[in-house]
PDB file of C-alpha atoms in Angstrom:
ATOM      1  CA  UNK A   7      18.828 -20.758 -54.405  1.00 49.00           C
ATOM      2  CA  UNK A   8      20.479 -19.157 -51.650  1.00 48.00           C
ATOM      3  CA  UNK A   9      17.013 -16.845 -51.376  1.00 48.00           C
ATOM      4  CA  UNK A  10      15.320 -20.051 -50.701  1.00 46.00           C
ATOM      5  CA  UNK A  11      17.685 -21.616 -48.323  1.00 52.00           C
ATOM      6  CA  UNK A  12      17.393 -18.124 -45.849  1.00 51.00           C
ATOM      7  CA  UNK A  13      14.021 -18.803 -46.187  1.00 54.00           C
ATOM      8  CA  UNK A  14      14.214 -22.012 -44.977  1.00 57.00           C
ATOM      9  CA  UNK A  15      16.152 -21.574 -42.268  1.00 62.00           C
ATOM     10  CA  UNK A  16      14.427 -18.419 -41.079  1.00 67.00           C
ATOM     11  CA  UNK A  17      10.978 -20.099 -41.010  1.00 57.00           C
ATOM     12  CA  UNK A  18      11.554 -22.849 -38.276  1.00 62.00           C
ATOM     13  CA  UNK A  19      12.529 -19.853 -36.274  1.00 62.00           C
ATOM     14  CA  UNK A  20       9.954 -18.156 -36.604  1.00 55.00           C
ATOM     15  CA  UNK A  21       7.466 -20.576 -35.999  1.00 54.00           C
ATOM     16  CA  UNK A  22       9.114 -21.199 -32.927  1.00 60.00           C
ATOM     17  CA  UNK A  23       9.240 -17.442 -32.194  1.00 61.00           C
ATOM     18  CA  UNK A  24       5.437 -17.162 -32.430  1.00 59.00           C
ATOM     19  CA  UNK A  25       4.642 -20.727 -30.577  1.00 55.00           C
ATOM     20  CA  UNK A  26       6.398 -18.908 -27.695  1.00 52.00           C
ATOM     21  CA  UNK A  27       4.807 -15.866 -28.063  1.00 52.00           C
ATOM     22  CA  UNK A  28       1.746 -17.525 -27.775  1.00 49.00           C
ATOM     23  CA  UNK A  29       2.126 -20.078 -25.092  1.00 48.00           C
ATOM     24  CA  UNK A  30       3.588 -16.983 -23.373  1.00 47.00           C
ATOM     25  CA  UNK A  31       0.502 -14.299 -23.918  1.00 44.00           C
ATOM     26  CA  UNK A  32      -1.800 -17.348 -22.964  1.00 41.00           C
ATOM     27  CA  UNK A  33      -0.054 -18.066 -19.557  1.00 42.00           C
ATOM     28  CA  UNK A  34      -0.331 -14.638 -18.859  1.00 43.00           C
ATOM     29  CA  UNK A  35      -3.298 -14.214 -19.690  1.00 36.00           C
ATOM     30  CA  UNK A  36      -4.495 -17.490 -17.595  1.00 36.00           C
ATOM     31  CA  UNK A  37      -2.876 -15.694 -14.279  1.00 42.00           C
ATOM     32  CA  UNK A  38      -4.937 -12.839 -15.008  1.00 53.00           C
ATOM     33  CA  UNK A  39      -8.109 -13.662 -15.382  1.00 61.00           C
ATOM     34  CA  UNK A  40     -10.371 -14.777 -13.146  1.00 84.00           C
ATOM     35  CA  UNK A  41      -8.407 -14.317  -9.538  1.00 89.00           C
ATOM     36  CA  UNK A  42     -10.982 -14.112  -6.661  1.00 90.00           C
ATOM     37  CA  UNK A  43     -10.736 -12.829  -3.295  1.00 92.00           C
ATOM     38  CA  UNK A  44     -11.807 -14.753   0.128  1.00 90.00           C
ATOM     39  CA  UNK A  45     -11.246 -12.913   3.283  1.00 90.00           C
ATOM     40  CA  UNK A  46     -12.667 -14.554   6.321  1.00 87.00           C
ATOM     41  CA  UNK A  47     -14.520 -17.341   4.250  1.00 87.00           C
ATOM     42  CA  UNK A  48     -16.044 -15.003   2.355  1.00 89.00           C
ATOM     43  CA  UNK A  49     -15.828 -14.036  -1.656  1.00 90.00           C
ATOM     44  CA  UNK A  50     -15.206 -10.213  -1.909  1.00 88.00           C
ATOM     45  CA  UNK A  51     -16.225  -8.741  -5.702  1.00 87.00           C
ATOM     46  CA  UNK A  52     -14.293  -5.846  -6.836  1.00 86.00           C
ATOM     47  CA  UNK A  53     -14.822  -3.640  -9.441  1.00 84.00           C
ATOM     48  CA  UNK A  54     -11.742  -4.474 -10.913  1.00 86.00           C
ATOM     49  CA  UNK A  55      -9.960  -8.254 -11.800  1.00 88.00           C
ATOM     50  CA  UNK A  56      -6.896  -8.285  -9.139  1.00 91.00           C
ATOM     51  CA  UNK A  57      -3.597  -8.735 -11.698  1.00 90.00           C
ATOM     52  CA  UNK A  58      -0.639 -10.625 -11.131  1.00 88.00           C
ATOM     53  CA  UNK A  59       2.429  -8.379 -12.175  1.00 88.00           C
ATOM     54  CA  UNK A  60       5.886 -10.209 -11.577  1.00 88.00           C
ATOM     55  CA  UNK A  61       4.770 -12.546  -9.110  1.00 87.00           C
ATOM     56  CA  UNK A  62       3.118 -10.606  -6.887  1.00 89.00           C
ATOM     57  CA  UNK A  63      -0.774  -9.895  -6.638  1.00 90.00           C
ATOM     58  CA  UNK A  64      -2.289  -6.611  -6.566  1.00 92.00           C
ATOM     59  CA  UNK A  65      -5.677  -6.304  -5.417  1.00 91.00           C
ATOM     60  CA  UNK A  66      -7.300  -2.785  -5.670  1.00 92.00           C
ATOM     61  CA  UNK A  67      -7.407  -0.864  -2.535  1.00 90.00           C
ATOM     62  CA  UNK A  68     -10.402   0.527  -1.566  1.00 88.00           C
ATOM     63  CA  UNK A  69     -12.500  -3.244  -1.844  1.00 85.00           C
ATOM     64  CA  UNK A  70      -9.961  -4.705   0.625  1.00 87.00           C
ATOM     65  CA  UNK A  71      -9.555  -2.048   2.685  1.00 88.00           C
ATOM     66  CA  UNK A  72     -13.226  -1.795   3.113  1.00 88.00           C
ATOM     67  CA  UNK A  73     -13.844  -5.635   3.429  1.00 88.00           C
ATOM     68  CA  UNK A  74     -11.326  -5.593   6.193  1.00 89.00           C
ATOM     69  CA  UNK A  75     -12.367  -2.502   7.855  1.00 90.00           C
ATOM     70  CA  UNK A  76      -8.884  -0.881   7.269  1.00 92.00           C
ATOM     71  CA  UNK A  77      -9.311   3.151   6.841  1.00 92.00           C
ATOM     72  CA  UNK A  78      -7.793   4.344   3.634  1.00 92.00           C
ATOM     73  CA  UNK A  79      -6.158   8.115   3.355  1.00 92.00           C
ATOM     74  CA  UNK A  80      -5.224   9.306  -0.044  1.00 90.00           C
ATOM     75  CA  UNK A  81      -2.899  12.206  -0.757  1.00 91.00           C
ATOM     76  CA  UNK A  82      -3.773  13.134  -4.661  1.00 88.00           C
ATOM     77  CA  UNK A  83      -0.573  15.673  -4.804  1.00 91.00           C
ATOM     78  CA  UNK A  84       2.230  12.502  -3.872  1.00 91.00           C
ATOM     79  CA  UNK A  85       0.059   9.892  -4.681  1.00 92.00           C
ATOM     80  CA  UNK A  86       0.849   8.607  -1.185  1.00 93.00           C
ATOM     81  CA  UNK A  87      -1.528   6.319   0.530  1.00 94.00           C
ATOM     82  CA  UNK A  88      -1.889   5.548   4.095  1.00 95.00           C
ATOM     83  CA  UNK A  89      -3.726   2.412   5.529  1.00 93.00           C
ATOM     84  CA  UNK A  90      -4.590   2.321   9.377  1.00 94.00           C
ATOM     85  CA  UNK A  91      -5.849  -0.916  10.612  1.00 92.00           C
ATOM     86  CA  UNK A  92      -6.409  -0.365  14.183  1.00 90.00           C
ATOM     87  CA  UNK A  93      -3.114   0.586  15.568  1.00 91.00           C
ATOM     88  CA  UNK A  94      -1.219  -0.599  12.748  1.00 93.00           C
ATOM     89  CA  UNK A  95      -0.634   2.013   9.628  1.00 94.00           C
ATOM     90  CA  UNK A  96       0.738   1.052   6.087  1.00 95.00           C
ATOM     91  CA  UNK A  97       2.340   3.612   3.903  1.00 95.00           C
ATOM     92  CA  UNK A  98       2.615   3.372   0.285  1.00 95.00           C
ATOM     93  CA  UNK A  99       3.085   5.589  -2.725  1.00 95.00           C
ATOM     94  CA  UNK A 100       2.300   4.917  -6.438  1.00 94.00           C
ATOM     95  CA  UNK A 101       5.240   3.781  -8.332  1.00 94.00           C
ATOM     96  CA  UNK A 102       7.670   3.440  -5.521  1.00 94.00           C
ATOM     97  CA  UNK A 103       9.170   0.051  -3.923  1.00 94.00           C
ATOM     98  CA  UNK A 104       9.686   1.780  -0.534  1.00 95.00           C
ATOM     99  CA  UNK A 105       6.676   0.987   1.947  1.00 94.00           C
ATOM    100  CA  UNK A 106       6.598   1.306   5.765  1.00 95.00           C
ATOM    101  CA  UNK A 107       4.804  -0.484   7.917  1.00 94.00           C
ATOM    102  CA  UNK A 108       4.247   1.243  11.360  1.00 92.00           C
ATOM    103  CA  UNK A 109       7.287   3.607  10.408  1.00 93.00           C
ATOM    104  CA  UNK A 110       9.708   0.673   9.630  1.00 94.00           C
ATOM    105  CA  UNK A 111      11.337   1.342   5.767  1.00 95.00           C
ATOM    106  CA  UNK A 112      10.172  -1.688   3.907  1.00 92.00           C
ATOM    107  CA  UNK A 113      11.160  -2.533   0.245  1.00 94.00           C
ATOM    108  CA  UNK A 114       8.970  -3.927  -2.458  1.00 93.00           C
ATOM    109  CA  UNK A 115       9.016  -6.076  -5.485  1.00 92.00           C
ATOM    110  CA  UNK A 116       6.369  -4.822  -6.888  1.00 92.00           C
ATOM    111  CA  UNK A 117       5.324  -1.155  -6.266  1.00 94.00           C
ATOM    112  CA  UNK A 118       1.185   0.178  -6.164  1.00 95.00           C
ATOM    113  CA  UNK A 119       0.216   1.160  -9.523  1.00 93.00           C
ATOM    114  CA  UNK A 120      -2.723   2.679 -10.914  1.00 91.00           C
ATOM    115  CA  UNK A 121      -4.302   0.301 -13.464  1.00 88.00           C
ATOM    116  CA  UNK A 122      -7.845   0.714 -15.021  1.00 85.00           C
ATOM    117  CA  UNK A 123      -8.124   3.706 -13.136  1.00 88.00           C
ATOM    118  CA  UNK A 124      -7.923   2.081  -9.867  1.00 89.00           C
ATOM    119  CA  UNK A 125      -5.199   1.826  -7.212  1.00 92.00           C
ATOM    120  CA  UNK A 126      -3.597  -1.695  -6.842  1.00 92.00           C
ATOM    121  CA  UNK A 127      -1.556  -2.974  -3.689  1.00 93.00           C
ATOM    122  CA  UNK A 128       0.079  -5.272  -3.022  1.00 93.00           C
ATOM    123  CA  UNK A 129      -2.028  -7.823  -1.332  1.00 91.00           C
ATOM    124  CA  UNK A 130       0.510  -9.952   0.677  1.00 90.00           C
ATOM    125  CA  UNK A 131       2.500  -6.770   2.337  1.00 91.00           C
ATOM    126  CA  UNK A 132      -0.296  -5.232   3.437  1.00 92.00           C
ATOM    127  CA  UNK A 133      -2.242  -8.331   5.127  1.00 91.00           C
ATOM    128  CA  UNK A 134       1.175  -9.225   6.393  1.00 90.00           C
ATOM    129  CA  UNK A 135       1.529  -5.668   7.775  1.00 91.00           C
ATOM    130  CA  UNK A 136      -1.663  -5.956   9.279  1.00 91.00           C
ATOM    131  CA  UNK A 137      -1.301  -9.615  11.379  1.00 89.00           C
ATOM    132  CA  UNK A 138      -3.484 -11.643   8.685  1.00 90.00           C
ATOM    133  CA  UNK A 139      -2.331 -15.128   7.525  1.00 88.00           C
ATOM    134  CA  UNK A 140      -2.301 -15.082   3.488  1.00 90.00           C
ATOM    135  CA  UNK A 141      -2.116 -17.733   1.424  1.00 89.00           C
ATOM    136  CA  UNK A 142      -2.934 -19.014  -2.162  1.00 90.00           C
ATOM    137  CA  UNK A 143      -4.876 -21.399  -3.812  1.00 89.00           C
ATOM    138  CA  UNK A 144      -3.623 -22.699  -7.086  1.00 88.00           C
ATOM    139  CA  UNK A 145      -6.440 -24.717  -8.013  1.00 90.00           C
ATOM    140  CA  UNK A 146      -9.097 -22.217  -8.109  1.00 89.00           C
ATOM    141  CA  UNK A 147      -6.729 -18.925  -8.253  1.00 89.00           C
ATOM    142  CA  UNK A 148      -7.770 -17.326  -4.997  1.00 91.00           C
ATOM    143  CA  UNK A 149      -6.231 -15.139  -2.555  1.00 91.00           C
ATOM    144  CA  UNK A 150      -7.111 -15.863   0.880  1.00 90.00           C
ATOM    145  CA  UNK A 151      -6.936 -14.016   4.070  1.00 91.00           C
ATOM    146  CA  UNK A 152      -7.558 -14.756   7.550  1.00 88.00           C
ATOM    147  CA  UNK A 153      -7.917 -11.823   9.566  1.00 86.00           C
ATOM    148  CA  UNK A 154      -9.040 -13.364  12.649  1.00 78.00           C
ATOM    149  CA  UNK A 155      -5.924 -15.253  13.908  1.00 67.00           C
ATOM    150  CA  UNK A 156      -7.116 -16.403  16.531  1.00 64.00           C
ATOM    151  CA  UNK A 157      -9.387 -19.455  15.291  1.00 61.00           C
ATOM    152  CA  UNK A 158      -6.299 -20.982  14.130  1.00 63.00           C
ATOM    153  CA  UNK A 159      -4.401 -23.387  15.036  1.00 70.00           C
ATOM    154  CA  UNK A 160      -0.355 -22.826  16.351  1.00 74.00           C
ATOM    155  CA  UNK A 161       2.028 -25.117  16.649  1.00 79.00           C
ATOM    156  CA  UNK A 162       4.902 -24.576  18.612  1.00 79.00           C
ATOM    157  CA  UNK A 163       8.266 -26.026  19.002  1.00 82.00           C
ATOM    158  CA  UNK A 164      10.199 -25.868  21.973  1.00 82.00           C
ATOM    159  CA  UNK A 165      14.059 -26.802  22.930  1.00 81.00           C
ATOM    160  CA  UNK A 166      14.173 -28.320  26.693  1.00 81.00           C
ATOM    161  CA  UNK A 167      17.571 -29.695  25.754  1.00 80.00           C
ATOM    162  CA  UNK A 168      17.937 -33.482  26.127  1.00 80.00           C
ATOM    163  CA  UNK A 169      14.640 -33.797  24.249  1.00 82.00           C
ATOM    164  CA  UNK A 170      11.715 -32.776  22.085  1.00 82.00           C
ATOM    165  CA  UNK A 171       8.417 -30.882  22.910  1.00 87.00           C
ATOM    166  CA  UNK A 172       5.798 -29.874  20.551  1.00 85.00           C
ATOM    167  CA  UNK A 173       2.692 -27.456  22.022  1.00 83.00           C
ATOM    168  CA  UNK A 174      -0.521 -27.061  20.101  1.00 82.00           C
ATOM    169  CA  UNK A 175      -2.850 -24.783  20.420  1.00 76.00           C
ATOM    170  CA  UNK A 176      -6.242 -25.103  19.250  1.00 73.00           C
ATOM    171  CA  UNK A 177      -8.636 -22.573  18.356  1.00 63.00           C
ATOM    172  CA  UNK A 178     -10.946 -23.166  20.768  1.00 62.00           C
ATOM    173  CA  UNK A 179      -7.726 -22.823  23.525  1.00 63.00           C
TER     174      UNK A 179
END
């Protein structure tokens, strides 16, 4: 009797145990697949599925930096890597959450890894490093970057004191 009512209490908790475990490995799994890459208006393949670890999107290295015509310098002994985007340059090493963009100490939440066999960045500090608007698109699970800032818009807000002014420039100037 008292066999049966362990049982009984320890099966509702179980089942709810592996519901969540479930629900849990299928959200994940949703965020993982299927995450596409637009830079400029155009959909960049990779070799390798970008993966979203903790939040943060890591897109392998050598398809972006090529894509964007960023140089990529790899040091096999530290595992460092060094991005140069015109006169802009990105370090990073695998496994650490310090980063520097153009010398500045920089920290991460979410370090480059080596995954598949491929180095993975992360996306957002790098375009960000680099001057490229980068943004998200929920719907259809793509990363999208804007290198060219120029054909966008900017809207501007100034304080002249007693009132309100608003400048916008178009792309077009």
């Amino acid at each position: 009797m008292v066999c049966l009512k362990i049982k009984m209490k320890i099966l509702p908790m179980l089942l709810s145990i592996i519901f969540c475990l479930c629900a849990c490995v299928g959200i994940f799994a949703d965020t993982q697949e299927n995450i596409s890459i637009c830079i400029d208006g155009r959909n960049i393949k990779t070799d390798v599925n970008p993966v979203i670890l903790q939040g943060r999107t890591l897109v392998p290295l050598r398809s972006i930096s090529e894509a964007v015509g960023a140089s990529v310098n790899w040091d096999k002994q530290s595992q460092g890597i060094e991005l140069v985007y015109g006169n802009k340059k990105v370090n990073l090493s695998i496994g650490s959450t310090m980063a520097y963009d153009n010398g500045r100490q920089v920290f991460l939440e979410v370090p480059p890894q080596i995954i598949n066999g491929r180095t993975m960045v992360p996306i957002r500090f790098v375009a960000e490093c680099f001057g490229f608007n980068i943004s998200w698109n929920n719907k259809t699970n793509t990363v999208i970057i804007e290198t060219n800032t120029d054909r966008l818009m900017k809207v501007h807000f100034l304080d002249v004191g007693q009132g309100d002014s608003i400048f916008i420039q178009l792309p077009n100037g």
